[in-house]
PDB file of C-alpha atoms in Angstrom:
ATOM      1  CA  MET A 439     -16.079 -38.416  27.327  1.00  0.00           C
ATOM      2  CA  SER A 440     -18.659 -36.217  28.981  1.00  0.00           C
ATOM      3  CA  PHE A 441     -19.818 -33.898  32.146  1.00  0.00           C
ATOM      4  CA  PRO A 442     -23.585 -30.608  33.403  1.00  0.00           C
ATOM      5  CA  SER A 443     -24.009 -26.985  34.281  1.00  0.00           C
ATOM      6  CA  ILE A 444     -21.299 -24.881  35.887  1.00  0.00           C
ATOM      7  CA  ARG A 445     -22.783 -24.813  39.364  1.00  0.00           C
ATOM      8  CA  SER A 446     -24.499 -28.073  40.042  1.00  0.00           C
ATOM      9  CA  LYS A 447     -25.605 -28.194  43.690  1.00  0.00           C
ATOM     10  CA  LEU A 448     -25.787 -31.895  44.223  1.00  0.00           C
ATOM     11  CA  THR A 449     -26.466 -32.697  47.878  1.00  0.00           C
ATOM     12  CA  PRO A 450     -25.864 -31.293  51.360  1.00  0.00           C
ATOM     13  CA  THR A 451     -23.093 -32.715  53.433  1.00  0.00           C
ATOM     14  CA  ALA A 452     -23.933 -35.081  56.243  1.00  0.00           C
ATOM     15  CA  GLN A 453     -25.403 -33.200  59.207  1.00  0.00           C
ATOM     16  CA  THR A 454     -24.326 -33.511  62.773  1.00  0.00           C
ATOM     17  CA  ALA A 455     -26.870 -33.769  65.562  1.00  0.00           C
ATOM     18  CA  GLY A 456     -28.321 -30.403  66.549  1.00  0.00           C
ATOM     19  CA  LYS A 457     -26.458 -28.525  63.793  1.00  0.00           C
ATOM     20  CA  GLN A 458     -27.338 -27.463  60.305  1.00  0.00           C
ATOM     21  CA  ALA A 459     -24.375 -28.420  58.127  1.00  0.00           C
ATOM     22  CA  PRO A 460     -23.504 -26.107  55.249  1.00  0.00           C
ATOM     23  CA  VAL A 461     -24.549 -27.130  51.774  1.00  0.00           C
ATOM     24  CA  ASP A 462     -21.666 -28.646  49.876  1.00  0.00           C
ATOM     25  CA  VAL A 463     -21.732 -27.283  46.352  1.00  0.00           C
ATOM     26  CA  PHE A 464     -19.746 -29.363  43.890  1.00  0.00           C
ATOM     27  CA  LYS A 465     -19.316 -28.112  40.339  1.00  0.00           C
ATOM     28  CA  ILE A 466     -18.273 -30.127  37.338  1.00  0.00           C
ATOM     29  CA  THR A 467     -15.727 -27.402  36.645  1.00  0.00           C
ATOM     30  CA  ASP A 468     -13.993 -28.634  39.819  1.00  0.00           C
ATOM     31  CA  ILE A 469     -13.212 -31.965  38.128  1.00  0.00           C
ATOM     32  CA  PRO A 470     -10.066 -30.909  36.192  1.00  0.00           C
ATOM     33  CA  ALA A 471      -8.469 -29.746  39.454  1.00  0.00           C
ATOM     34  CA  ALA A 472      -9.414 -33.065  41.067  1.00  0.00           C
ATOM     35  CA  MET A 473      -7.812 -34.862  38.127  1.00  0.00           C
ATOM     36  CA  SER A 474      -4.625 -32.833  38.537  1.00  0.00           C
ATOM     37  CA  GLN A 475      -4.552 -33.722  42.213  1.00  0.00           C
ATOM     38  CA  LEU A 476      -4.726 -37.393  41.201  1.00  0.00           C
ATOM     39  CA  GLY A 477      -1.833 -36.884  38.778  1.00  0.00           C
ATOM     40  CA  TRP A 478      -4.092 -37.238  35.738  1.00  0.00           C
ATOM     41  CA  THR A 479      -2.305 -34.674  33.601  1.00  0.00           C
ATOM     42  CA  GLU A 480      -3.851 -35.541  30.243  1.00  0.00           C
ATOM     43  CA  GLY A 481      -7.329 -36.075  31.647  1.00  0.00           C
ATOM     44  CA  ALA A 482      -7.206 -32.610  33.210  1.00  0.00           C
ATOM     45  CA  ARG A 483      -5.793 -31.050  30.028  1.00  0.00           C
ATOM     46  CA  LEU A 484      -8.476 -32.493  27.785  1.00  0.00           C
ATOM     47  CA  MET A 485     -11.330 -31.554  30.080  1.00  0.00           C
ATOM     48  CA  ARG A 486     -10.055 -28.003  30.481  1.00  0.00           C
ATOM     49  CA  LYS A 487      -9.946 -27.725  26.702  1.00  0.00           C
ATOM     50  CA  TRP A 488     -13.602 -28.784  26.527  1.00  0.00           C
ATOM     51  CA  PHE A 489     -14.605 -26.177  29.100  1.00  0.00           C
ATOM     52  CA  ASP A 490     -12.518 -23.476  27.368  1.00  0.00           C
ATOM     53  CA  ASN A 491     -13.991 -24.179  23.927  1.00  0.00           C
ATOM     54  CA  SER A 492     -17.045 -22.302  22.772  1.00  0.00           C
ATOM     55  CA  ALA A 493     -20.230 -24.376  22.617  1.00  0.00           C
ATOM     56  CA  TYR A 494     -20.024 -27.047  19.928  1.00  0.00           C
ATOM     57  CA  GLU A 495     -21.761 -30.403  19.599  1.00  0.00           C
ATOM     58  CA  MET A 496     -19.883 -32.750  17.326  1.00  0.00           C
ATOM     59  CA  PRO A 497     -21.969 -33.959  14.354  1.00  0.00           C
ATOM     60  CA  ILE A 498     -22.398 -37.694  14.048  1.00  0.00           C
ATOM     61  CA  ALA A 499     -20.694 -37.666  10.623  1.00  0.00           C
ATOM     62  CA  VAL A 500     -17.507 -36.319  12.225  1.00  0.00           C
ATOM     63  CA  LYS A 501     -17.753 -38.645  15.199  1.00  0.00           C
ATOM     64  CA  VAL A 502     -18.018 -41.823  13.116  1.00  0.00           C
ATOM     65  CA  GLY A 503     -15.441 -40.719  10.543  1.00  0.00           C
ATOM     66  CA  ASP A 504     -17.692 -40.029   7.555  1.00  0.00           C
ATOM     67  CA  ALA A 505     -16.504 -36.395   7.462  1.00  0.00           C
ATOM     68  CA  SER A 506     -12.838 -35.505   7.088  1.00  0.00           C
ATOM     69  CA  PRO A 507     -11.181 -34.092  10.239  1.00  0.00           C
ATOM     70  CA  SER A 508      -8.953 -31.946   8.027  1.00  0.00           C
ATOM     71  CA  ASN A 509     -11.874 -29.539   7.627  1.00  0.00           C
ATOM     72  CA  LEU A 510     -12.110 -28.833  11.372  1.00  0.00           C
ATOM     73  CA  ASP A 511     -10.574 -25.749  12.956  1.00  0.00           C
ATOM     74  CA  ALA A 512      -8.020 -25.949  15.766  1.00  0.00           C
ATOM     75  CA  GLN A 513     -10.611 -25.572  18.519  1.00  0.00           C
ATOM     76  CA  LYS A 514     -12.207 -28.839  17.433  1.00  0.00           C
ATOM     77  CA  LEU A 515      -8.953 -30.814  17.380  1.00  0.00           C
ATOM     78  CA  LEU A 516      -6.293 -32.053  19.792  1.00  0.00           C
ATOM     79  CA  THR A 517      -3.499 -33.785  17.902  1.00  0.00           C
ATOM     80  CA  ASP A 518      -0.588 -34.141  20.332  1.00  0.00           C
ATOM     81  CA  LEU A 519      -1.653 -36.791  22.857  1.00  0.00           C
ATOM     82  CA  PRO A 520       1.570 -38.791  23.419  1.00  0.00           C
ATOM     83  CA  PHE A 521       1.070 -42.438  22.481  1.00  0.00           C
ATOM     84  CA  ASP A 522       3.673 -43.642  24.992  1.00  0.00           C
ATOM     85  CA  TRP A 523       1.657 -41.926  27.729  1.00  0.00           C
ATOM     86  CA  LEU A 524      -0.877 -44.747  27.356  1.00  0.00           C
ATOM     87  CA  PHE A 525       1.692 -47.203  28.706  1.00  0.00           C
ATOM     88  CA  SER A 526       2.845 -45.068  31.639  1.00  0.00           C
ATOM     89  CA  ALA A 527      -0.640 -43.900  32.631  1.00  0.00           C
ATOM     90  CA  SER A 528      -2.486 -47.211  32.593  1.00  0.00           C
ATOM     91  CA  SER A 529      -1.756 -50.892  33.140  1.00  0.00           C
ATOM     92  CA  ARG A 530      -4.523 -51.992  30.769  1.00  0.00           C
ATOM     93  CA  VAL A 531      -3.073 -50.792  27.461  1.00  0.00           C
ATOM     94  CA  ARG A 532       0.301 -52.470  26.978  1.00  0.00           C
ATOM     95  CA  GLY A 533      -1.064 -56.026  26.829  1.00  0.00           C
ATOM     96  CA  PRO A 534      -3.573 -55.420  24.002  1.00  0.00           C
ATOM     97  CA  VAL A 535      -1.020 -53.340  22.062  1.00  0.00           C
ATOM     98  CA  GLU A 536       1.677 -56.002  22.343  1.00  0.00           C
ATOM     99  CA  SER A 537      -0.826 -58.672  21.297  1.00  0.00           C
ATOM    100  CA  LEU A 538      -1.835 -56.596  18.279  1.00  0.00           C
ATOM    101  CA  VAL A 539       1.759 -56.016  17.195  1.00  0.00           C
ATOM    102  CA  SER A 540       2.562 -59.708  17.710  1.00  0.00           C
ATOM    103  CA  ASP A 541      -0.370 -60.692  15.471  1.00  0.00           C
ATOM    104  CA  LEU A 542       1.055 -58.508  12.689  1.00  0.00           C
ATOM    105  CA  GLN A 543       4.758 -59.209  13.224  1.00  0.00           C
ATOM    106  CA  ASP A 544       5.122 -61.927  10.605  1.00  0.00           C
ATOM    107  CA  VAL A 545       2.185 -62.446   8.238  1.00  0.00           C
ATOM    108  CA  ARG A 546       2.247 -64.767   5.266  1.00  0.00           C
ATOM    109  CA  GLU A 547      -1.053 -64.469   3.392  1.00  0.00           C
ATOM    110  CA  PHE A 548      -3.450 -65.442   6.202  1.00  0.00           C
ATOM    111  CA  ASN A 549      -4.318 -62.992   8.973  1.00  0.00           C
ATOM    112  CA  GLU A 550      -7.627 -61.811  10.412  1.00  0.00           C
ATOM    113  CA  LEU A 551      -6.427 -58.192  10.632  1.00  0.00           C
ATOM    114  CA  ILE A 552      -4.811 -57.638   7.214  1.00  0.00           C
ATOM    115  CA  GLY A 553      -4.687 -60.875   5.221  1.00  0.00           C
ATOM    116  CA  ARG A 554      -6.707 -63.679   3.802  1.00  0.00           C
ATOM    117  CA  THR A 555      -9.253 -65.505   5.925  1.00  0.00           C
ATOM    118  CA  LYS A 556      -9.911 -69.226   5.963  1.00  0.00           C
ATOM    119  CA  SER A 557     -13.643 -68.710   5.566  1.00  0.00           C
ATOM    120  CA  PRO A 558     -15.217 -70.535   2.608  1.00  0.00           C
ATOM    121  CA  LEU A 559     -17.432 -67.507   1.896  1.00  0.00           C
ATOM    122  CA  THR A 560     -14.923 -64.633   1.908  1.00  0.00           C
ATOM    123  CA  GLN A 561     -11.239 -64.729   1.021  1.00  0.00           C
ATOM    124  CA  LEU A 562     -10.363 -61.223   2.219  1.00  0.00           C
ATOM    125  CA  SER A 563     -10.355 -59.956   5.794  1.00  0.00           C
ATOM    126  CA  ASN A 564     -12.141 -56.684   6.445  1.00  0.00           C
ATOM    127  CA  GLY A 565      -8.772 -55.053   7.096  1.00  0.00           C
ATOM    128  CA  LEU A 566      -7.436 -56.160   3.729  1.00  0.00           C
ATOM    129  CA  VAL A 567     -10.516 -54.801   1.972  1.00  0.00           C
ATOM    130  CA  VAL A 568      -9.981 -51.453   3.709  1.00  0.00           C
ATOM    131  CA  PHE A 569      -6.299 -51.382   2.767  1.00  0.00           C
ATOM    132  CA  MET A 570      -7.051 -52.266  -0.849  1.00  0.00           C
ATOM    133  CA  THR A 571      -9.533 -49.371  -0.841  1.00  0.00           C
ATOM    134  CA  ARG A 572      -6.722 -47.082   0.364  1.00  0.00           C
ATOM    135  CA  LEU A 573      -4.476 -48.348  -2.441  1.00  0.00           C
ATOM    136  CA  LYS A 574      -7.200 -47.685  -4.976  1.00  0.00           C
ATOM    137  CA  ARG A 575      -7.638 -44.109  -3.746  1.00  0.00           C
ATOM    138  CA  ILE A 576      -3.945 -43.318  -4.127  1.00  0.00           C
ATOM    139  CA  GLY A 577      -3.843 -44.862  -7.579  1.00  0.00           C
ATOM    140  CA  LEU A 578      -1.954 -48.071  -6.872  1.00  0.00           C
ATOM    141  CA  LEU A 579      -4.781 -50.570  -7.401  1.00  0.00           C
ATOM    142  CA  ASP A 580      -6.822 -51.118 -10.555  1.00  0.00           C
ATOM    143  CA  GLU A 581      -9.704 -53.426  -9.720  1.00  0.00           C
ATOM    144  CA  ASN A 582     -10.882 -53.772 -13.325  1.00  0.00           C
ATOM    145  CA  ALA A 583      -7.448 -54.826 -14.550  1.00  0.00           C
ATOM    146  CA  CYS A 584      -6.901 -56.921 -11.382  1.00  0.00           C
ATOM    147  CA  ALA A 585      -3.529 -55.240 -10.997  1.00  0.00           C
ATOM    148  CA  LEU A 586      -1.257 -53.337  -8.633  1.00  0.00           C
ATOM    149  CA  GLN A 587       1.342 -50.778  -9.671  1.00  0.00           C
ATOM    150  CA  ASN A 588       4.981 -51.086  -8.657  1.00  0.00           C
ATOM    151  CA  SER A 589       5.501 -48.545  -5.877  1.00  0.00           C
ATOM    152  CA  TYR A 590       7.217 -47.971  -2.539  1.00  0.00           C
ATOM    153  CA  GLU A 591       5.437 -45.681  -0.077  1.00  0.00           C
ATOM    154  CA  ASP A 592       6.984 -44.169   3.053  1.00  0.00           C
ATOM    155  CA  PHE A 593       4.253 -42.579   5.180  1.00  0.00           C
ATOM    156  CA  SER A 594       6.278 -42.692   8.387  1.00  0.00           C
ATOM    157  CA  LYS A 595       6.298 -38.897   8.755  1.00  0.00           C
ATOM    158  CA  LEU A 596       2.532 -38.517   8.454  1.00  0.00           C
ATOM    159  CA  SER A 597       0.432 -37.508  11.437  1.00  0.00           C
ATOM    160  CA  ALA A 598      -2.305 -39.686  12.875  1.00  0.00           C
ATOM    161  CA  MET A 599      -4.925 -37.443  11.279  1.00  0.00           C
ATOM    162  CA  GLN A 600      -3.261 -37.872   7.877  1.00  0.00           C
ATOM    163  CA  HIS A 601      -3.162 -41.654   8.311  1.00  0.00           C
ATOM    164  CA  GLU A 602      -6.934 -41.591   8.721  1.00  0.00           C
ATOM    165  CA  GLU A 603      -7.230 -40.823   5.021  1.00  0.00           C
ATOM    166  CA  THR A 604      -4.205 -42.598   3.565  1.00  0.00           C
ATOM    167  CA  SER A 605      -3.252 -45.981   5.003  1.00  0.00           C
ATOM    168  CA  GLN A 606      -5.258 -46.855   8.139  1.00  0.00           C
ATOM    169  CA  PHE A 607      -6.700 -50.359   7.806  1.00  0.00           C
ATOM    170  CA  ASN A 608      -7.844 -51.719  11.173  1.00  0.00           C
ATOM    171  CA  LEU A 609      -8.319 -50.973  14.865  1.00  0.00           C
ATOM    172  CA  ILE A 610      -8.820 -52.396  18.325  1.00  0.00           C
ATOM    173  CA  ARG A 611     -11.167 -51.004  20.975  1.00  0.00           C
ATOM    174  CA  LEU A 612     -10.309 -50.631  24.644  1.00  0.00           C
ATOM    175  CA  GLY A 613     -12.636 -49.987  27.551  1.00  0.00           C
ATOM    176  CA  SER A 614     -15.847 -50.421  25.565  1.00  0.00           C
ATOM    177  CA  SER A 615     -17.275 -53.686  26.937  1.00  0.00           C
ATOM    178  CA  LEU A 616     -19.524 -53.747  30.004  1.00  0.00           C
ATOM    179  CA  TRP A 617     -16.890 -55.793  31.844  1.00  0.00           C
ATOM    180  CA  GLU A 618     -14.167 -53.254  31.082  1.00  0.00           C
ATOM    181  CA  LYS A 619     -16.403 -50.365  32.129  1.00  0.00           C
ATOM    182  CA  ALA A 620     -17.042 -52.091  35.454  1.00  0.00           C
ATOM    183  CA  THR A 621     -13.496 -53.257  36.202  1.00  0.00           C
ATOM    184  CA  ASP A 622     -10.933 -51.024  34.441  1.00  0.00           C
ATOM    185  CA  ASN A 623      -8.697 -49.010  36.733  1.00  0.00           C
ATOM    186  CA  LEU A 624      -9.671 -45.417  37.357  1.00  0.00           C
ATOM    187  CA  ASP A 625      -6.551 -43.781  35.939  1.00  0.00           C
ATOM    188  CA  ASP A 626      -5.460 -40.980  33.616  1.00  0.00           C
ATOM    189  CA  VAL A 627      -6.407 -42.954  30.498  1.00  0.00           C
ATOM    190  CA  TYR A 628      -9.875 -43.473  31.972  1.00  0.00           C
ATOM    191  CA  GLY A 629     -10.121 -39.759  32.756  1.00  0.00           C
ATOM    192  CA  ALA A 630      -8.916 -38.603  29.340  1.00  0.00           C
ATOM    193  CA  LEU A 631     -10.407 -41.163  26.975  1.00  0.00           C
ATOM    194  CA  GLY A 632     -12.754 -43.576  28.704  1.00  0.00           C
ATOM    195  CA  SER A 633     -13.361 -46.136  25.961  1.00  0.00           C
ATOM    196  CA  PHE A 634     -11.348 -45.491  22.809  1.00  0.00           C
ATOM    197  CA  ALA A 635      -9.857 -46.978  19.654  1.00  0.00           C
ATOM    198  CA  ILE A 636      -6.235 -47.653  18.768  1.00  0.00           C
ATOM    199  CA  LYS A 637      -5.965 -47.576  14.999  1.00  0.00           C
ATOM    200  CA  VAL A 638      -3.457 -49.356  12.768  1.00  0.00           C
ATOM    201  CA  ALA A 639      -1.956 -47.866   9.606  1.00  0.00           C
ATOM    202  CA  ALA A 640       0.682 -49.063   7.152  1.00  0.00           C
ATOM    203  CA  THR A 641       3.530 -46.552   7.399  1.00  0.00           C
ATOM    204  CA  LYS A 642       6.016 -48.217   5.020  1.00  0.00           C
ATOM    205  CA  PHE A 643       4.863 -50.600   2.310  1.00  0.00           C
ATOM    206  CA  ARG A 644       5.480 -51.786  -1.211  1.00  0.00           C
ATOM    207  CA  THR A 645       3.101 -52.839  -3.969  1.00  0.00           C
ATOM    208  CA  LEU A 646       4.354 -55.174  -6.708  1.00  0.00           C
ATOM    209  CA  SER A 647       2.716 -55.810 -10.057  1.00  0.00           C
ATOM    210  CA  ASN A 648       4.265 -59.262 -10.226  1.00  0.00           C
ATOM    211  CA  ASP A 649       5.765 -61.277  -7.398  1.00  0.00           C
ATOM    212  CA  TYR A 650       6.074 -64.968  -8.275  1.00  0.00           C
ATOM    213  CA  GLY A 651       3.275 -64.505 -10.785  1.00  0.00           C
ATOM    214  CA  PHE A 652       0.854 -62.517  -8.617  1.00  0.00           C
ATOM    215  CA  PRO A 653       0.301 -58.862  -7.600  1.00  0.00           C
ATOM    216  CA  ALA A 654       1.560 -58.468  -4.035  1.00  0.00           C
ATOM    217  CA  ILE A 655       1.427 -56.180  -1.000  1.00  0.00           C
ATOM    218  CA  LYS A 656       4.479 -56.042   1.297  1.00  0.00           C
ATOM    219  CA  ILE A 657       4.183 -54.035   4.528  1.00  0.00           C
ATOM    220  CA  GLU A 658       7.373 -53.447   6.513  1.00  0.00           C
ATOM    221  CA  GLU A 659       6.193 -50.984   9.162  1.00  0.00           C
ATOM    222  CA  ILE A 660       2.926 -50.169  10.894  1.00  0.00           C
ATOM    223  CA  GLY A 661       1.898 -47.180  12.979  1.00  0.00           C
ATOM    224  CA  LEU A 662      -0.478 -47.214  15.939  1.00  0.00           C
ATOM    225  CA  TYR A 663      -2.357 -44.159  17.148  1.00  0.00           C
ATOM    226  CA  VAL A 664      -5.406 -43.101  19.128  1.00  0.00           C
ATOM    227  CA  ARG A 665      -8.404 -41.557  17.457  1.00  0.00           C
ATOM    228  CA  ASP A 666     -11.165 -40.599  19.878  1.00  0.00           C
ATOM    229  CA  THR A 667     -14.013 -38.126  20.249  1.00  0.00           C
ATOM    230  CA  TYR A 668     -14.171 -35.975  23.359  1.00  0.00           C
ATOM    231  CA  ASP A 669     -17.887 -35.449  23.686  1.00  0.00           C
ATOM    232  CA  PHE A 670     -20.801 -36.163  25.987  1.00  0.00           C
ATOM    233  CA  LEU A 671     -23.474 -38.230  24.298  1.00  0.00           C
ATOM    234  CA  ASP A 672     -26.090 -40.274  26.170  1.00  0.00           C
ATOM    235  CA  ASP A 673     -27.081 -38.014  29.071  1.00  0.00           C
ATOM    236  CA  ASP A 674     -27.615 -40.946  31.437  1.00  0.00           C
ATOM    237  CA  GLN A 675     -24.113 -42.385  31.051  1.00  0.00           C
ATOM    238  CA  LEU A 676     -22.426 -42.507  34.440  1.00  0.00           C
ATOM    239  CA  LEU A 677     -18.922 -40.999  34.579  1.00  0.00           C
ATOM    240  CA  GLY A 678     -18.212 -41.922  38.170  1.00  0.00           C
ATOM    241  CA  TYR A 679     -18.711 -40.328  41.573  1.00  0.00           C
ATOM    242  CA  TRP A 680     -16.558 -37.255  42.094  1.00  0.00           C
ATOM    243  CA  ASN A 681     -15.567 -34.715  44.692  1.00  0.00           C
ATOM    244  CA  ARG A 682     -12.711 -32.257  44.879  1.00  0.00           C
ATOM    245  CA  LYS A 683     -10.339 -35.012  46.005  1.00  0.00           C
ATOM    246  CA  GLY A 684     -10.992 -37.411  43.156  1.00  0.00           C
ATOM    247  CA  VAL A 685     -13.273 -40.159  41.888  1.00  0.00           C
ATOM    248  CA  ILE A 686     -14.578 -43.525  43.022  1.00  0.00           C
ATOM    249  CA  ARG A 687     -16.411 -46.329  41.260  1.00  0.00           C
ATOM    250  CA  PRO A 688     -19.773 -47.398  42.734  1.00  0.00           C
ATOM    251  CA  TRP A 689     -20.108 -50.706  44.503  1.00  0.00           C
ATOM    252  CA  PRO A 690     -21.959 -53.300  42.392  1.00  0.00           C
ATOM    253  CA  HIS A 691     -25.232 -52.736  44.270  1.00  0.00           C
ATOM    254  CA  ASP A 692     -24.969 -48.980  43.616  1.00  0.00           C
ATOM    255  CA  TYR A 693     -25.316 -49.621  39.884  1.00  0.00           C
ATOM    256  CA  LEU A 694     -28.840 -50.876  40.540  1.00  0.00           C
ATOM    257  CA  SER A 695     -30.029 -47.681  42.210  1.00  0.00           C
ATOM    258  CA  VAL A 696     -27.497 -45.102  40.930  1.00  0.00           C
ATOM    259  CA  PRO A 697     -27.751 -42.861  43.998  1.00  0.00           C
ATOM    260  CA  SER A 698     -27.104 -39.116  43.764  1.00  0.00           C
ATOM    261  CA  HIS A 699     -24.123 -39.466  46.095  1.00  0.00           C
ATOM    262  CA  ILE A 700     -22.024 -42.071  47.856  1.00  0.00           C
ATOM    263  CA  ASP A 701     -20.386 -41.673  51.255  1.00  0.00           C
ATOM    264  CA  ARG A 702     -17.123 -43.516  51.622  1.00  0.00           C
ATOM    265  CA  ASN A 703     -14.414 -43.240  54.275  1.00  0.00           C
ATOM    266  CA  GLY A 704     -15.923 -40.050  55.636  1.00  0.00           C
ATOM    267  CA  ASP A 705     -16.099 -38.289  52.257  1.00  0.00           C
ATOM    268  CA  ARG A 706     -19.089 -37.639  50.015  1.00  0.00           C
ATOM    269  CA  TYR A 707     -18.806 -38.246  46.286  1.00  0.00           C
ATOM    270  CA  PHE A 708     -21.384 -36.949  43.825  1.00  0.00           C
ATOM    271  CA  LYS A 709     -22.826 -38.680  40.768  1.00  0.00           C
ATOM    272  CA  VAL A 710     -21.641 -37.183  37.480  1.00  0.00           C
ATOM    273  CA  THR A 711     -23.220 -38.104  34.154  1.00  0.00           C
ATOM    274  CA  ASN A 712     -22.885 -36.914  30.585  1.00  0.00           C
ATOM    275  CA  GLY A 713     -26.060 -34.928  31.064  1.00  0.00           C
ATOM    276  CA  ALA A 714     -24.267 -32.589  33.465  1.00  0.00           C
ATOM    277  CA  PHE A 715     -21.997 -31.457  30.639  1.00  0.00           C
ATOM    278  CA  THR A 716     -24.725 -30.986  28.074  1.00  0.00           C
ATOM    279  CA  GLN A 717     -26.635 -28.873  30.620  1.00  0.00           C
ATOM    280  CA  TYR A 718     -23.508 -26.796  31.235  1.00  0.00           C
ATOM    281  CA  ARG A 719     -23.135 -26.152  27.511  1.00  0.00           C
ATOM    282  CA  LYS A 720     -26.754 -25.013  27.192  1.00  0.00           C
ATOM    283  CA  GLN A 721     -26.545 -22.730  30.218  1.00  0.00           C
ATOM    284  CA  LYS A 722     -23.132 -21.174  29.630  1.00  0.00           C
ATOM    285  CA  ASN A 723     -22.739 -21.382  25.849  1.00  0.00           C
ATOM    286  CA  GLN A 724     -19.343 -22.952  26.553  1.00  0.00           C
ATOM    287  CA  GLY A 725     -18.147 -26.508  26.238  1.00  0.00           C
ATOM    288  CA  GLY A 726     -16.963 -27.665  22.853  1.00  0.00           C
ATOM    289  CA  ASP A 727     -16.518 -31.244  21.630  1.00  0.00           C
ATOM    290  CA  PHE A 728     -13.319 -32.112  19.774  1.00  0.00           C
ATOM    291  CA  LEU A 729     -11.465 -34.946  18.088  1.00  0.00           C
ATOM    292  CA  VAL A 730      -8.427 -36.428  19.829  1.00  0.00           C
ATOM    293  CA  PHE A 731      -5.452 -37.831  17.923  1.00  0.00           C
ATOM    294  CA  SER A 732      -2.283 -39.168  19.490  1.00  0.00           C
ATOM    295  CA  THR A 733       1.201 -39.226  18.094  1.00  0.00           C
ATOM    296  CA  VAL A 734       2.052 -42.294  15.973  1.00  0.00           C
ATOM    297  CA  LYS A 735       3.961 -45.230  17.465  1.00  0.00           C
ATOM    298  CA  ARG A 736       5.743 -47.198  14.729  1.00  0.00           C
ATOM    299  CA  TYR A 737       6.662 -50.896  14.762  1.00  0.00           C
ATOM    300  CA  PRO A 738       8.608 -52.967  12.192  1.00  0.00           C
ATOM    301  CA  VAL A 739       6.653 -55.877  10.706  1.00  0.00           C
ATOM    302  CA  SER A 740       6.901 -58.321   7.820  1.00  0.00           C
ATOM    303  CA  ILE A 741       3.581 -58.732   6.023  1.00  0.00           C
ATOM    304  CA  SER A 742       3.326 -60.379   2.604  1.00  0.00           C
ATOM    305  CA  ILE A 743       0.011 -60.868   0.787  1.00  0.00           C
ATOM    306  CA  HIS A 744      -0.453 -62.049  -2.800  1.00  0.00           C
ATOM    307  CA  LEU A 745      -3.668 -61.370  -4.687  1.00  0.00           C
ATOM    308  CA  ASN A 746      -5.313 -63.333  -7.466  1.00  0.00           C
ATOM    309  CA  ARG A 747      -8.128 -62.509  -9.875  1.00  0.00           C
ATOM    310  CA  THR A 748     -10.752 -63.946  -7.536  1.00  0.00           C
ATOM    311  CA  ASP A 749      -9.549 -61.572  -4.788  1.00  0.00           C
ATOM    312  CA  PHE A 750     -10.049 -58.543  -7.022  1.00  0.00           C
ATOM    313  CA  VAL A 751     -13.541 -59.728  -7.969  1.00  0.00           C
ATOM    314  CA  GLU A 752     -14.430 -60.149  -4.288  1.00  0.00           C
ATOM    315  CA  PHE A 753     -12.977 -56.723  -3.492  1.00  0.00           C
ATOM    316  CA  LYS A 754     -15.054 -55.111  -6.230  1.00  0.00           C
ATOM    317  CA  TYR A 755     -18.212 -56.857  -5.086  1.00  0.00           C
ATOM    318  CA  ARG A 756     -17.734 -55.983  -1.405  1.00  0.00           C
ATOM    319  CA  THR A 757     -16.913 -52.320  -2.010  1.00  0.00           C
ATOM    320  CA  HIS A 758     -19.613 -51.432  -4.511  1.00  0.00           C
ATOM    321  CA  GLY A 759     -21.687 -54.479  -5.335  1.00  0.00           C
ATOM    322  CA  GLY A 760     -19.845 -55.612  -8.460  1.00  0.00           C
TER     323      GLY A 760
END
């Protein structure tokens, strides 16, 4: 997410014949109130937090997940976004979530998200490689011995931030394609998150050293959660056309010229880009990026994957070159 400086005089209002109309000053700090007026409670809350934070630009290592979020202070975190809010606030989320859960409901060996693939070149899906890496880190997988330990793990009480470092294995992205950016509804999820990822973690699972002659992974519950960065990269990125009443999306031809304002139904809406927020931060020494985590939504599943020696060799090769 992103928005510029505290008082950004954008354009004058339309003038009537023979009169000088007053200059309409629209500030990006007016946007949270406009969001509240639209009923965008979470969008307004997150943006107010950004404005209230002291100046902070999130390092790329934190943004992409190479640095642990557990080392961040409270100002740089928001960890209580309700997952169920996604369903009530937007019509575009439930379908992809239900499709994801359906794909993981009953897995027997083969699955593109967490199982074997049918590719002749690789036996293990990327998600399975990630999960095996998690098992190795917590001491349940020995790649040299091609073995798993007998264990039952219940991570159902862990937070989303804790799942990032324990049992998360895959994700789906929403709102990131050009088509989605052009057609998604302007709603509270758009205002709070824009494009974002829903991550998948194993919350209850078992590892077996021998199940019908093979080491096996049995997952009985998964947890879904949002992990997003609230920041304003790419100064030219358009965040919509805003005024104190709300936001509109440009007409298709407006994308070609990206005008400074759009008049629609007697109201003037002003272009807002990420650059407005980075300018605000420089001018006011306020405006702090932060990581967003939702609560965890858990779903029962039945996933069973058996591993053979070739799988362990492939895992070792793909994780550190053999």
